[in-house]
Structure formats: structure tokens, C-alpha cells
PDB file of C-alpha atoms in Angstrom:
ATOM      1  CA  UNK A 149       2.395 -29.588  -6.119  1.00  0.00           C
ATOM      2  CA  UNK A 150       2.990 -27.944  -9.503  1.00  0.00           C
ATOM      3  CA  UNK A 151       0.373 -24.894 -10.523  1.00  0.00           C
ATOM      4  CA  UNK A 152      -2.763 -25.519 -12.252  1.00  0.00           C
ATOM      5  CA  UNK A 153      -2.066 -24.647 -16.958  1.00  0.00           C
ATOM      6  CA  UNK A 154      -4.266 -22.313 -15.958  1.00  0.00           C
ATOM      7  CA  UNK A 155      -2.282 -20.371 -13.981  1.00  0.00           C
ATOM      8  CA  UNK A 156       0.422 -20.670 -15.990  1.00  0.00           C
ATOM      9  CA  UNK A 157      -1.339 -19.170 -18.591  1.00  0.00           C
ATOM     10  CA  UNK A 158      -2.177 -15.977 -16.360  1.00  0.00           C
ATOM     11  CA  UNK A 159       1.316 -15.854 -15.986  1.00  0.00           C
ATOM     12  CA  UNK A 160       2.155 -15.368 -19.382  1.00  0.00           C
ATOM     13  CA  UNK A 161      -0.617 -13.308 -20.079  1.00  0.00           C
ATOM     14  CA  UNK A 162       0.964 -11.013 -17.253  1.00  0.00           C
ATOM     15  CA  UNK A 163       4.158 -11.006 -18.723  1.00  0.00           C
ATOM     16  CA  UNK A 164       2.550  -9.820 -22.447  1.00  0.00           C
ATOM     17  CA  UNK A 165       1.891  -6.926 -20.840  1.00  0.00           C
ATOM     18  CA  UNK A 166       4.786  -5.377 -20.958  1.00  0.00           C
ATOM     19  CA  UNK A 167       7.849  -4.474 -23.611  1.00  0.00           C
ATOM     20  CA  UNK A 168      10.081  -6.039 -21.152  1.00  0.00           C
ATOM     21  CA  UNK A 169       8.399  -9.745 -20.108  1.00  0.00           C
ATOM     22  CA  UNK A 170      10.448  -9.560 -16.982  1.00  0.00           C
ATOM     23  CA  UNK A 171       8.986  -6.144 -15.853  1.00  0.00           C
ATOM     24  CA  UNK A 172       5.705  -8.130 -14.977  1.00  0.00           C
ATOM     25  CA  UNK A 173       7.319  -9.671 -12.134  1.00  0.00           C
ATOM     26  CA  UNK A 174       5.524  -7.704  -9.581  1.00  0.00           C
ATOM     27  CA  UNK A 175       2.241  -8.586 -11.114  1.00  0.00           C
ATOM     28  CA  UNK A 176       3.024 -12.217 -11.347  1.00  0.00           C
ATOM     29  CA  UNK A 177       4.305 -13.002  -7.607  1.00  0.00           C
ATOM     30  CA  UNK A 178       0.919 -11.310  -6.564  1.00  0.00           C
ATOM     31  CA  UNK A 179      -0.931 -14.025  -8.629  1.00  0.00           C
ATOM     32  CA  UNK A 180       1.209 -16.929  -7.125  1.00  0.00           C
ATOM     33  CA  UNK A 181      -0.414 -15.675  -3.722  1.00  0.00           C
ATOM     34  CA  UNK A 182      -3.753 -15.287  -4.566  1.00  0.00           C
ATOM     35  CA  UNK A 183      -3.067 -19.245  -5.780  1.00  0.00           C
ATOM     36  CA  UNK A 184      -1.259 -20.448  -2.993  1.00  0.00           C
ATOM     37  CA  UNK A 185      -1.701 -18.174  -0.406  1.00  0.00           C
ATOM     38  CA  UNK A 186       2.022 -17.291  -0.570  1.00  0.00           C
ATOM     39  CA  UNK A 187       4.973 -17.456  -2.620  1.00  0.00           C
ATOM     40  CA  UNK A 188       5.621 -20.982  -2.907  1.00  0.00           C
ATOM     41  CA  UNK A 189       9.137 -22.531  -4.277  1.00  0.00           C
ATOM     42  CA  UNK A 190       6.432 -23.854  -7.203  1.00  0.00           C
ATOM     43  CA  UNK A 191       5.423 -19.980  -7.869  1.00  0.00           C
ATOM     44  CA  UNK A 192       8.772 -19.030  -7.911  1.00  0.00           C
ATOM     45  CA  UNK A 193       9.980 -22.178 -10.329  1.00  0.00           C
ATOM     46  CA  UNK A 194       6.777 -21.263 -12.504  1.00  0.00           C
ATOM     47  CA  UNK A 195       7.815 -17.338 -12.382  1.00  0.00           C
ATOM     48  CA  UNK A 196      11.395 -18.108 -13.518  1.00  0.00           C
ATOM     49  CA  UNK A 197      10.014 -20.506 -15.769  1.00  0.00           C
ATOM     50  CA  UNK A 198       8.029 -17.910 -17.865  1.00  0.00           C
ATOM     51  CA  UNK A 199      10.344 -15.168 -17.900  1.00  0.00           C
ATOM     52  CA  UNK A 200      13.430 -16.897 -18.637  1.00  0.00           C
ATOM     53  CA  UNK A 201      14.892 -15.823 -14.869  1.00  0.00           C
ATOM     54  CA  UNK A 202      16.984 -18.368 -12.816  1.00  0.00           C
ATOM     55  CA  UNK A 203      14.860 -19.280  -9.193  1.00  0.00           C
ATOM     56  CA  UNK A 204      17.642 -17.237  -7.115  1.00  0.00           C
ATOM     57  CA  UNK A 205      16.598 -14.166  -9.206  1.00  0.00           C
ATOM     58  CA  UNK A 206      12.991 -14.328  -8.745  1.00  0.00           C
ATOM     59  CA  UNK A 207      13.569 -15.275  -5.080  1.00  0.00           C
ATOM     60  CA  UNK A 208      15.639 -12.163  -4.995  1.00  0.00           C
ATOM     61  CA  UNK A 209      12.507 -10.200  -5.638  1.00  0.00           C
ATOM     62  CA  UNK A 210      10.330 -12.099  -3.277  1.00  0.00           C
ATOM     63  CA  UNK A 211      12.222 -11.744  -0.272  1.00  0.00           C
ATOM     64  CA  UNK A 212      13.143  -8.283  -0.757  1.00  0.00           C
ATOM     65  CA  UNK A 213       9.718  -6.674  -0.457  1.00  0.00           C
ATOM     66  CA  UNK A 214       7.495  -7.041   2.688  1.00  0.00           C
ATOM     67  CA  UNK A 215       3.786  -7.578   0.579  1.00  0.00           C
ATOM     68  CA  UNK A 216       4.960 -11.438  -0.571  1.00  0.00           C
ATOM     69  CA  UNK A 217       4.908 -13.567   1.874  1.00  0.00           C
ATOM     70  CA  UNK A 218       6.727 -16.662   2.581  1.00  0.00           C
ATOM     71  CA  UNK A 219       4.433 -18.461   4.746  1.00  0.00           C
ATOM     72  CA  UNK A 220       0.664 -18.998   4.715  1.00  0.00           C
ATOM     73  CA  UNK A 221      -1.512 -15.644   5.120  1.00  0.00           C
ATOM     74  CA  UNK A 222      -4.901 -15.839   6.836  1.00  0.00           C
ATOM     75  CA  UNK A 223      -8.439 -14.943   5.184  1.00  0.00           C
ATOM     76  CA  UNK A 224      -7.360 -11.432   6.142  1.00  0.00           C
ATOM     77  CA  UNK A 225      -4.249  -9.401   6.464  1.00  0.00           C
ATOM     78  CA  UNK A 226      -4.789  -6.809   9.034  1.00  0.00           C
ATOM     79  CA  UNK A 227      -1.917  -4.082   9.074  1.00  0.00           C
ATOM     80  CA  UNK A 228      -1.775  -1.354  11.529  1.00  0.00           C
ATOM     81  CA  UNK A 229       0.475   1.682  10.827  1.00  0.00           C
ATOM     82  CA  UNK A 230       3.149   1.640  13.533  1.00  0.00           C
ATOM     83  CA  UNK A 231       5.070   4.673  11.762  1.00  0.00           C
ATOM     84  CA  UNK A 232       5.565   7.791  13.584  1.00  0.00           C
ATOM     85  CA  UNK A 233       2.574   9.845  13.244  1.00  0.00           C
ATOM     86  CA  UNK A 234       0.242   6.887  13.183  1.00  0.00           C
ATOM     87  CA  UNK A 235       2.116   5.423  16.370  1.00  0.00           C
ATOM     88  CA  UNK A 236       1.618   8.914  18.765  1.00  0.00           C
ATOM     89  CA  UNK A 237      -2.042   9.182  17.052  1.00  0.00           C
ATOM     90  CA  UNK A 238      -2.709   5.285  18.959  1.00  0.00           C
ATOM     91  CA  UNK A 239      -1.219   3.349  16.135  1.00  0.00           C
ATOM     92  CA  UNK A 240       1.082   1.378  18.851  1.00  0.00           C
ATOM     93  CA  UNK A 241      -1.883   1.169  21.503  1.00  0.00           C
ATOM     94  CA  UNK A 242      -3.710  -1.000  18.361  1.00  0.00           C
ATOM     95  CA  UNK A 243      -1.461  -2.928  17.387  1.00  0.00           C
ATOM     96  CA  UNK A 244      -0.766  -4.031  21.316  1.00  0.00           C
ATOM     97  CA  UNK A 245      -4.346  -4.208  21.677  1.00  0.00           C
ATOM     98  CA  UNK A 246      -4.824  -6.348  18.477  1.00  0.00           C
ATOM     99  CA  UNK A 247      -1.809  -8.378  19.147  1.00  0.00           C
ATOM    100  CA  UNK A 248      -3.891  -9.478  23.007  1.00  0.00           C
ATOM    101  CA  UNK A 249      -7.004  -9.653  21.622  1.00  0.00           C
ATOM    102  CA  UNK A 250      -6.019 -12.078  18.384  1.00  0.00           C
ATOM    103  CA  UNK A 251      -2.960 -14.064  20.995  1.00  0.00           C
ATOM    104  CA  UNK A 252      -0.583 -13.649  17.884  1.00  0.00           C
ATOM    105  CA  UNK A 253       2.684 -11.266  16.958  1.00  0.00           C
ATOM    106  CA  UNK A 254       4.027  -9.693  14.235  1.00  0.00           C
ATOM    107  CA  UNK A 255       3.335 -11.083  10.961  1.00  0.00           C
ATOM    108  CA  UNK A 256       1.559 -14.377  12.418  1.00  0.00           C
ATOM    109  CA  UNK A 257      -1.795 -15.883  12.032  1.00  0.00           C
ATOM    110  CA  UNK A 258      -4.540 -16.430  14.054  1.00  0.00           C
ATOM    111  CA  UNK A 259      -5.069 -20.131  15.002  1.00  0.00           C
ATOM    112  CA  UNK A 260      -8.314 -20.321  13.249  1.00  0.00           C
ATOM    113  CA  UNK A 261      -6.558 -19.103  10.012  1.00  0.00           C
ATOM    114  CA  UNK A 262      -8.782 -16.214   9.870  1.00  0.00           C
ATOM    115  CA  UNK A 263      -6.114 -13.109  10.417  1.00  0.00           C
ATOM    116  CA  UNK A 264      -2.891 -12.393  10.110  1.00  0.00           C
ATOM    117  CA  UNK A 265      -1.361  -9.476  11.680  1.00  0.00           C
ATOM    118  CA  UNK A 266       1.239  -7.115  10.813  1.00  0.00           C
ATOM    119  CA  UNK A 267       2.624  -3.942  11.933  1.00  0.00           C
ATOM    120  CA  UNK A 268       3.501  -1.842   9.054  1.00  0.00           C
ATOM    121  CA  UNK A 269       5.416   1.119   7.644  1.00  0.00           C
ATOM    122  CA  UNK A 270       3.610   4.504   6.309  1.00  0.00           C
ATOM    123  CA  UNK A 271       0.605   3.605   4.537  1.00  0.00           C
ATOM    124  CA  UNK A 272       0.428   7.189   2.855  1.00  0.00           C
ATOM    125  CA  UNK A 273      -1.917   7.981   4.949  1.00  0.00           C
ATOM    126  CA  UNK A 274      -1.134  10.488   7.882  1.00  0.00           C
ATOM    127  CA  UNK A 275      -4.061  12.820   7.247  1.00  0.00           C
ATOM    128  CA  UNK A 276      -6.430   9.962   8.760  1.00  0.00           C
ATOM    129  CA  UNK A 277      -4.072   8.620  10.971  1.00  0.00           C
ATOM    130  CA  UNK A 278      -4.383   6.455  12.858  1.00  0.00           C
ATOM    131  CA  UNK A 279      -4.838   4.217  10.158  1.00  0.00           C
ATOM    132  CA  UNK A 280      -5.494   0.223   9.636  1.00  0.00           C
ATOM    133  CA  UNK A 281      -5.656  -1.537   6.503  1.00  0.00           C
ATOM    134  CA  UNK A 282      -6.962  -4.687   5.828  1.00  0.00           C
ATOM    135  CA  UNK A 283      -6.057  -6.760   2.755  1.00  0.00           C
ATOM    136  CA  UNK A 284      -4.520  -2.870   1.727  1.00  0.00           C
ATOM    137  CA  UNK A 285      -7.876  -0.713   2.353  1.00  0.00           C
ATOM    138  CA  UNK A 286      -8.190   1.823   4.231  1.00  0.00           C
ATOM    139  CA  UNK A 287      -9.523   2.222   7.525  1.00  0.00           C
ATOM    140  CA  UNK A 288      -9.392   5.518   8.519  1.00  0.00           C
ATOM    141  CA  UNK A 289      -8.942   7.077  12.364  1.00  0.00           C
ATOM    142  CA  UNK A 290      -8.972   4.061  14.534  1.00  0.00           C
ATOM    143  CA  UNK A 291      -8.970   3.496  17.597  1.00  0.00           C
ATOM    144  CA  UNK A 292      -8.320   0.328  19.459  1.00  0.00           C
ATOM    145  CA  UNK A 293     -12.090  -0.789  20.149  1.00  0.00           C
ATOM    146  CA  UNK A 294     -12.986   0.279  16.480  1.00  0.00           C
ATOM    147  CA  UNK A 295     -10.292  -1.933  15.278  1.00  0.00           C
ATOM    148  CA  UNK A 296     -11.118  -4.602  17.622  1.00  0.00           C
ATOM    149  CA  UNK A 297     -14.493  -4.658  16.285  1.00  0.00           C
ATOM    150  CA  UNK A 298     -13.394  -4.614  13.126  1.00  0.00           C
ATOM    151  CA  UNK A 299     -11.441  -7.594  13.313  1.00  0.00           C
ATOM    152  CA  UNK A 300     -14.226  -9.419  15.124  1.00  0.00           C
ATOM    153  CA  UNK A 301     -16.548  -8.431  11.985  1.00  0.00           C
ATOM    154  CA  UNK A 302     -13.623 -10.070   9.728  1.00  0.00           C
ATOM    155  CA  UNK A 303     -13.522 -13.211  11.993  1.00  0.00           C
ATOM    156  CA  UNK A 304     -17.410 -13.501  12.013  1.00  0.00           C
ATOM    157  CA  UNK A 305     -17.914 -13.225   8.207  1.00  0.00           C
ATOM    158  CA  UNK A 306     -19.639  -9.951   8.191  1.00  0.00           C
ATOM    159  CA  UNK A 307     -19.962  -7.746   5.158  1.00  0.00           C
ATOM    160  CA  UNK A 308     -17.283  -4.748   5.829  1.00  0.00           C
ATOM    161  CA  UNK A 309     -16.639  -1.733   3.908  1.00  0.00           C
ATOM    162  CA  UNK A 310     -13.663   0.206   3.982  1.00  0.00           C
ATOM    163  CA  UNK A 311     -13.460   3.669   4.432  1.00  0.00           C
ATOM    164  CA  UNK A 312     -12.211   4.787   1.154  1.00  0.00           C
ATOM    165  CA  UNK A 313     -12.429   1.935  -0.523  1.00  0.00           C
ATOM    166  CA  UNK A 314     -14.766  -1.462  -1.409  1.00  0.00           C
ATOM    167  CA  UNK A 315     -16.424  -3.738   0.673  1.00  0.00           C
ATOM    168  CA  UNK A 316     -13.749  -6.512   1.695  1.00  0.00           C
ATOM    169  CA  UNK A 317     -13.497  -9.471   0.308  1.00  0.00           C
ATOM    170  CA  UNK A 318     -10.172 -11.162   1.304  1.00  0.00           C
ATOM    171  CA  UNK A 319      -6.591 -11.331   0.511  1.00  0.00           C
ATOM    172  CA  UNK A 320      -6.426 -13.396  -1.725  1.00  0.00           C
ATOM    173  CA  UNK A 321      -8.898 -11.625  -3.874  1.00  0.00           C
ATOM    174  CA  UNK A 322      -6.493  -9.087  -3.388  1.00  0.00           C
ATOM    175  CA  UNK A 323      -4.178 -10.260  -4.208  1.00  0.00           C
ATOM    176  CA  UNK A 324      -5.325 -11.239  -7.618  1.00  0.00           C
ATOM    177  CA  UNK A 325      -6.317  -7.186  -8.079  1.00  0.00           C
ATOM    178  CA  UNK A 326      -3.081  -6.594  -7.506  1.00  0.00           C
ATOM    179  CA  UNK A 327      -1.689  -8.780 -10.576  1.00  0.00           C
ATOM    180  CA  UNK A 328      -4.215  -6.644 -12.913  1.00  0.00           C
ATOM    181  CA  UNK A 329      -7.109  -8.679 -12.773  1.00  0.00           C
ATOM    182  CA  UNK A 330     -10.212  -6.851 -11.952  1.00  0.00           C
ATOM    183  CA  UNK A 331     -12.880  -7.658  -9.552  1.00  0.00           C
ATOM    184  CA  UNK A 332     -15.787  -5.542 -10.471  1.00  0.00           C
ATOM    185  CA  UNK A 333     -15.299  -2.986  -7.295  1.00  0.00           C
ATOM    186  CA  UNK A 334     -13.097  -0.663  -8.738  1.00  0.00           C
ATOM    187  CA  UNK A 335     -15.882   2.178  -8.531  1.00  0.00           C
ATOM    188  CA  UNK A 336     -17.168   1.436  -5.269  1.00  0.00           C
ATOM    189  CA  UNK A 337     -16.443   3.858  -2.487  1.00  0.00           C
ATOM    190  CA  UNK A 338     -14.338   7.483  -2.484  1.00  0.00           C
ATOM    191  CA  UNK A 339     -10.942   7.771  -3.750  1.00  0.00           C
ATOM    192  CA  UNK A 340     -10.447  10.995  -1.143  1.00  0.00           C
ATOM    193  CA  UNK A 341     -12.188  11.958   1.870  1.00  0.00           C
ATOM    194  CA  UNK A 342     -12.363  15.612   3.261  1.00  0.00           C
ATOM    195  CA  UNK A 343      -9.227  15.472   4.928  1.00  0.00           C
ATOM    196  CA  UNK A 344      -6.881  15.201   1.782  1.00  0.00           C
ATOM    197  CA  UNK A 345      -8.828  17.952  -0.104  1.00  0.00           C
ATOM    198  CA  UNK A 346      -8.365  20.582   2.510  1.00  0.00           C
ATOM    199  CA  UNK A 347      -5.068  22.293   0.820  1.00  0.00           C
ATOM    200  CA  UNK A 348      -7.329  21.780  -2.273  1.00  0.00           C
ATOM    201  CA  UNK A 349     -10.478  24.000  -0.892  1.00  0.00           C
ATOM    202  CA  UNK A 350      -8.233  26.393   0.759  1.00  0.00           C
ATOM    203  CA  UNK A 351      -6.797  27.175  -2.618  1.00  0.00           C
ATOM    204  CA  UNK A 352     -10.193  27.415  -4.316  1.00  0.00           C
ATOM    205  CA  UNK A 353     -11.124  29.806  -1.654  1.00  0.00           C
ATOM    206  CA  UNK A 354      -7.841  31.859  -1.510  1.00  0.00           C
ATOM    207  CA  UNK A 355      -7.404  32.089  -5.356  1.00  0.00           C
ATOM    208  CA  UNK A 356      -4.081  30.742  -5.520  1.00  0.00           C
ATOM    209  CA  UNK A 357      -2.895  28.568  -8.389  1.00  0.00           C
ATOM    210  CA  UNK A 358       0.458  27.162  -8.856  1.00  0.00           C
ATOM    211  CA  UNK A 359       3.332  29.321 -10.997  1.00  0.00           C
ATOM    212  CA  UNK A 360       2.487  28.965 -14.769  1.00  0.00           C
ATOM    213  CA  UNK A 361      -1.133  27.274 -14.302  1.00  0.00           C
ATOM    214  CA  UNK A 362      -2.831  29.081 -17.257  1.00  0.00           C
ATOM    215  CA  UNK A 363      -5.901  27.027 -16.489  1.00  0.00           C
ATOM    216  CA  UNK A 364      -7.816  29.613 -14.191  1.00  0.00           C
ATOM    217  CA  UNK A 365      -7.649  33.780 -13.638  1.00  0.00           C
ATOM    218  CA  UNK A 366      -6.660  32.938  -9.587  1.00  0.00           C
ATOM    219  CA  UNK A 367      -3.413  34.826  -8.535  1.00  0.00           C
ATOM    220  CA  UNK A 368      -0.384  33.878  -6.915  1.00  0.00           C
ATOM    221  CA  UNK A 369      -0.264  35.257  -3.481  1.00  0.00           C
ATOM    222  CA  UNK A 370       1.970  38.438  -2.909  1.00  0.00           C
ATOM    223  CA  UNK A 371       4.103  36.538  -0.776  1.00  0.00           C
ATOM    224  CA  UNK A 372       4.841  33.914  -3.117  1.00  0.00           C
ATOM    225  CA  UNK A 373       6.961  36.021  -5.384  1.00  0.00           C
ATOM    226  CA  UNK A 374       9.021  37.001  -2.538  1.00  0.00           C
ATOM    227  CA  UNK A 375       9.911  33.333  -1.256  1.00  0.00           C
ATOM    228  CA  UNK A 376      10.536  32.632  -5.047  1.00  0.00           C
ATOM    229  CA  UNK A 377      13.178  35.391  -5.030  1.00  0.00           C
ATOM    230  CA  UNK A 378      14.612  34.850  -1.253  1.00  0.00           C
ATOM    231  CA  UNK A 379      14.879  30.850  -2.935  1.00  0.00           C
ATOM    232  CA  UNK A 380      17.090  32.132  -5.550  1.00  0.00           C
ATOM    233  CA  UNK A 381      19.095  34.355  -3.654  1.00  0.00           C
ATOM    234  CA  UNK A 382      20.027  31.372  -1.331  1.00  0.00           C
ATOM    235  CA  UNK A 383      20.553  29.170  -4.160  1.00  0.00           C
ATOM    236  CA  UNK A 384      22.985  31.759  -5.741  1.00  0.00           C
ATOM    237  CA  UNK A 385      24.604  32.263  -2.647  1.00  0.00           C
ATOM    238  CA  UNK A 386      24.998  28.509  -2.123  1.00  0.00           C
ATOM    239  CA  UNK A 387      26.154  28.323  -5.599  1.00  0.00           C
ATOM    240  CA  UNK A 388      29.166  30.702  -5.153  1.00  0.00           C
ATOM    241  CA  UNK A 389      30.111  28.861  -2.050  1.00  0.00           C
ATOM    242  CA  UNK A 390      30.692  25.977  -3.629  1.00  0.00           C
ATOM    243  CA  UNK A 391      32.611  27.573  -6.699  1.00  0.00           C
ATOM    244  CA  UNK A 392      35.322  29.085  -4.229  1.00  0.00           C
ATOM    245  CA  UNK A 393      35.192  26.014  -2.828  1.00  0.00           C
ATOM    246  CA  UNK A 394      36.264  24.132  -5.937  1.00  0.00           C
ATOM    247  CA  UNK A 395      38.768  27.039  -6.277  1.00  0.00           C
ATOM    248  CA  UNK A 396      40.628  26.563  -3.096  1.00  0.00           C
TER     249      UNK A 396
END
């Protein structure tokens, strides 16, 4: 089945966005999902389409990074970070957790179409680890029976808010966000909790400012000059290494 004109049109209108048409790619394969749910051989046909791009090319894209998705997604995506800090924090203990509770693996979807699980690679995360996302918001410092609560929440239609983030809606809506169309919750929740503000408040407290920053009176520590000079030296020393190198 072919996409609605009106998609089509918020294809183009993606594509206007930028000098090059085909930089809006991205943007554009995130629509087809929030449409179909995936990326369909139609989304890819109407992608190419637009941009003046052959299928193979646009498939290229689509198969190359892990966010599109070649077969139906649930309501919910559910990703638990499974990369190293996450996974010694109890980000594998989750995910095995999630995997009994839900009877699914990796990257499959619940039987009632509700959730689709994933195990997934850093999430940027690590100072709130270990973390969860759901349709790409955070939820921070899980554990398996808050994530197994959360998922029941998801499954029951429940109203839940992310940590840092909105309340979720699902992933398709998401989806659509993601190909620059808003959804009125951009100002809901925190950007930053206390944990990623710490270096911040330490430097408040401390005084120190970054070489050059002409924005405050703080100082540079007294050590700081000295690793600045011990950088040099190394990088000199380096430097002539590699000359007699070239020499030889």
C-alpha cells in the first residue's frame, strides 16, 4: 500500500529543510516509521522518490543504523543499556529479567504488540547508569523490579514520565519528533539531573574556569599550569622522536 499525499508532502517539506534535499534523509526515514511502524519498501520507494536517490541508496541508509527498523515495532520500544558500565551497574540482570518477564529476545515484540525489546549500546548516559530508555527517554538507575514495573505500567496504559524527560507517549509519536515535528512536550521535565552537574558545582565552588574563559575572575588551579607545561614537554619530546625517525 502506497503512502497517504499527505505524507508525501511531509516528506518534501523535510527535505526543504536543508541546502542539500538529500541531507534530510535521517529526518524522513523517521517519518516513514511513525507512518508505518517501520521502514517499509513503500517508505523507502517514497524516500528515493523525493530526493532523487535510487531504492538501494536509501536502503543503504536504513539498514545501516540500528533506530530504523525493518519489521513492525510495538506501542513501545524498551531499550536497556547492555554497554559496559551499564551492564556491571545491573544493566545485563534487566535485560535477562525483562527478556523472562515479556517471553521475547532481542529486538522482538511482545505477543500483544505492546513492547518491543532491545538491548542497546551507550545511551550517553553512564552517570545514571543503569539506564533504560523507552521510545529514547530516559530512565535513570534501574533496577530490575523498577523496570519490570515500568514495563507493566507501559503494557497497562498508565500515564509514565520519564526521568529527564516527558511523559511517554509512544514510538511512534516518537518517532515523528524525531523527523522535526513537534509535539508540544519539548519543555516538560529536566534536561540534567544532579548527577551531570557535579564537575559543574565543583568548579563553581573551587573557582576554576577553563584556560582563556574571560567570562568570570575564578583562577586556574596552580596545578593546572604545570600539567599544561609537563603536556608540552611530552609533546616536544614526542615530536623529536618522530623527526629522527623520519631521518633514519
Amino acid at each position: 500500500m502506497s503512502l497517504a499525499p499527505e505524507t508525501y508532502d511531509e516528506l518534501r517539506e523535510i527535505a526543504g529543510r536543508y541546502p542539500q534535499a538529500r541531507s534530510g534523509l535521517l529526518p524522513m526515514l523517521h517519518l516513514v516509521q511513525s507512518v508505518e511502524g517501520r521502514v517499509t519498501p513503500e517508505g523507502i520507494e517514497a524516500c528515493a522518490s523525493v530526493l532523487g536517490l535510487t531504492a538501494a541508496e536509501v536502503s543503504g541508509v536504513a539498514t545501516f543504523y540500528t533506530m530504523y527498523k525493518r519489521h513492525p515495532v510495538g506501542t513501545h520500544h524498551v531499550g536497556v543499556c547492555t554497554n559496559t558500565l551499564c551492564a556491571v551497574m545491573g544493566g545485563d540482570e534487566i535485560f535477562a529479567c525483562l527478556r523472562e518477564k515479556l517471553e521475547v529476545g532481542n529486538d522482538e515484540t511482545t505477543a500483544d504488540g505492546k513492547i518491543t525489546l532491545e538491548h542497546i549500546e551507550c545511551n550517553a548516559a553512564c552517570d545514571y547508569a543503569p539506564v533504560v530508555m523507552v521510545n529514547w527517554e530516559f530512565f535513570d538507575n534501574q533496577t530490575p523490579e523498577s523496570a519490570s514495573q515500568l514495563v507493566d505500567d507501559l503494557r497497562e496504559g498508565r500515564e509514565v514520565v520519564a526521568s529527564r524527560g516527558a511523559k511517554i507517549t509512544s514510538w511512534r509519536e516518537a518517532e515523528r519528533v524525531l523527523a522535526g515535528f513537534e509535539d508540544g512536550l519539548v519543555d516538560e521535565g529536566s534536561a540534567a539531573g544532579p548527577a551531570s552537574v557535579v564537575g559543574l558545582e565543583l568548579a563553581r565552588e573551587r573557582g576554576w574556569a577553563a584556560p582563556g574563559d574571560t567570562r568570570g575572575s575564578v583562577e586556574v588551579p596552580q596545578q593546572m599550569p604545570e600539567a599544561v607545561e609537563e603536556a608540552d614537554t611530552s609533546r616536544a619530546e614526542s615530536e623529536t622522536i618522530a623527526e629522527e625517525a623520519s631521518d633514519d
